[in-house]
């Protein structure tokens, strides 16, 4: 089933799949494909499965609840990743000739927490995810603060103040904002 077909079946919730969510799906599918050395086709399948899970879960989302949509979506994707890792572990164990009992943990995944950790133990992937979060926050900031933040990613506060032509104490006030 393609994403468009999936969206059609869940047309009342498909508008919730914005660029942020699509980037998260792509990021998590890349994590899994790197971790398990999966083909590009399998990676696309994983992304599609995550999209489908998210669209199904979107019908249960309460906009008046305590969680924002993006927080809820990330939780749903974390759960989907955990299930996909468990499935992949079971498949690999089965292919290796081992029996898989439903009561036992999947091979290489002694707990649910470790299953999720397996997908995020690469520091470069963690850094990429943090950068994606920062980009979302930056888009919500006023232009002046955004410029300050971008400068502070590359420069010290004193250097950023000099580049902006303001006093160093002013940069600390802007940082506080």
mmCIF file of C-alpha atoms in Angstrom, residues 4 7 15-16 21 32 36 61 69 74 78 80 82 86 92 100 103 109 111 114-115 124 140 147 155 172:
data_model
loop_
_atom_site.group_PDB
_atom_site.id
_atom_site.type_symbol
_atom_site.label_atom_id
_atom_site.label_comp_id
_atom_site.label_asym_id
_atom_site.label_seq_id
_atom_site.Cartn_x
_atom_site.Cartn_y
_atom_site.Cartn_z
ATOM 1 C CA UNK A 4 -1.108 8.103 -0.905
ATOM 2 C CA UNK A 7 -3.604 8.686 3.302
ATOM 3 C CA UNK A 15 -3.336 16.446 7.037
ATOM 4 C CA UNK A 16 -1.430 15.810 10.292
ATOM 5 C CA UNK A 21 6.629 14.142 10.793
ATOM 6 C CA UNK A 32 16.859 1.037 11.199
ATOM 7 C CA UNK A 36 20.197 -3.826 10.387
ATOM 8 C CA UNK A 61 -5.148 11.838 18.992
ATOM 9 C CA UNK A 69 0.680 16.603 17.904
ATOM 10 C CA UNK A 74 7.120 10.926 18.009
ATOM 11 C CA UNK A 78 9.012 5.255 18.872
ATOM 12 C CA UNK A 80 6.431 1.554 15.814
ATOM 13 C CA UNK A 82 10.249 -0.845 18.799
ATOM 14 C CA UNK A 86 11.388 -6.811 17.559
ATOM 15 C CA UNK A 92 16.678 -12.964 11.832
ATOM 16 C CA UNK A 100 11.095 -17.882 18.545
ATOM 17 C CA UNK A 103 7.314 -15.201 25.767
ATOM 18 C CA UNK A 109 16.841 -7.232 22.303
ATOM 19 C CA UNK A 111 14.108 -5.500 26.813
ATOM 20 C CA UNK A 114 17.124 -1.874 24.696
ATOM 21 C CA UNK A 115 15.176 -2.394 21.481
ATOM 22 C CA UNK A 124 25.895 10.988 14.401
ATOM 23 C CA UNK A 140 9.243 29.654 15.509
ATOM 24 C CA UNK A 147 20.107 35.159 13.669
ATOM 25 C CA UNK A 155 30.803 31.490 17.305
ATOM 26 C CA UNK A 172 23.518 37.411 26.992
#
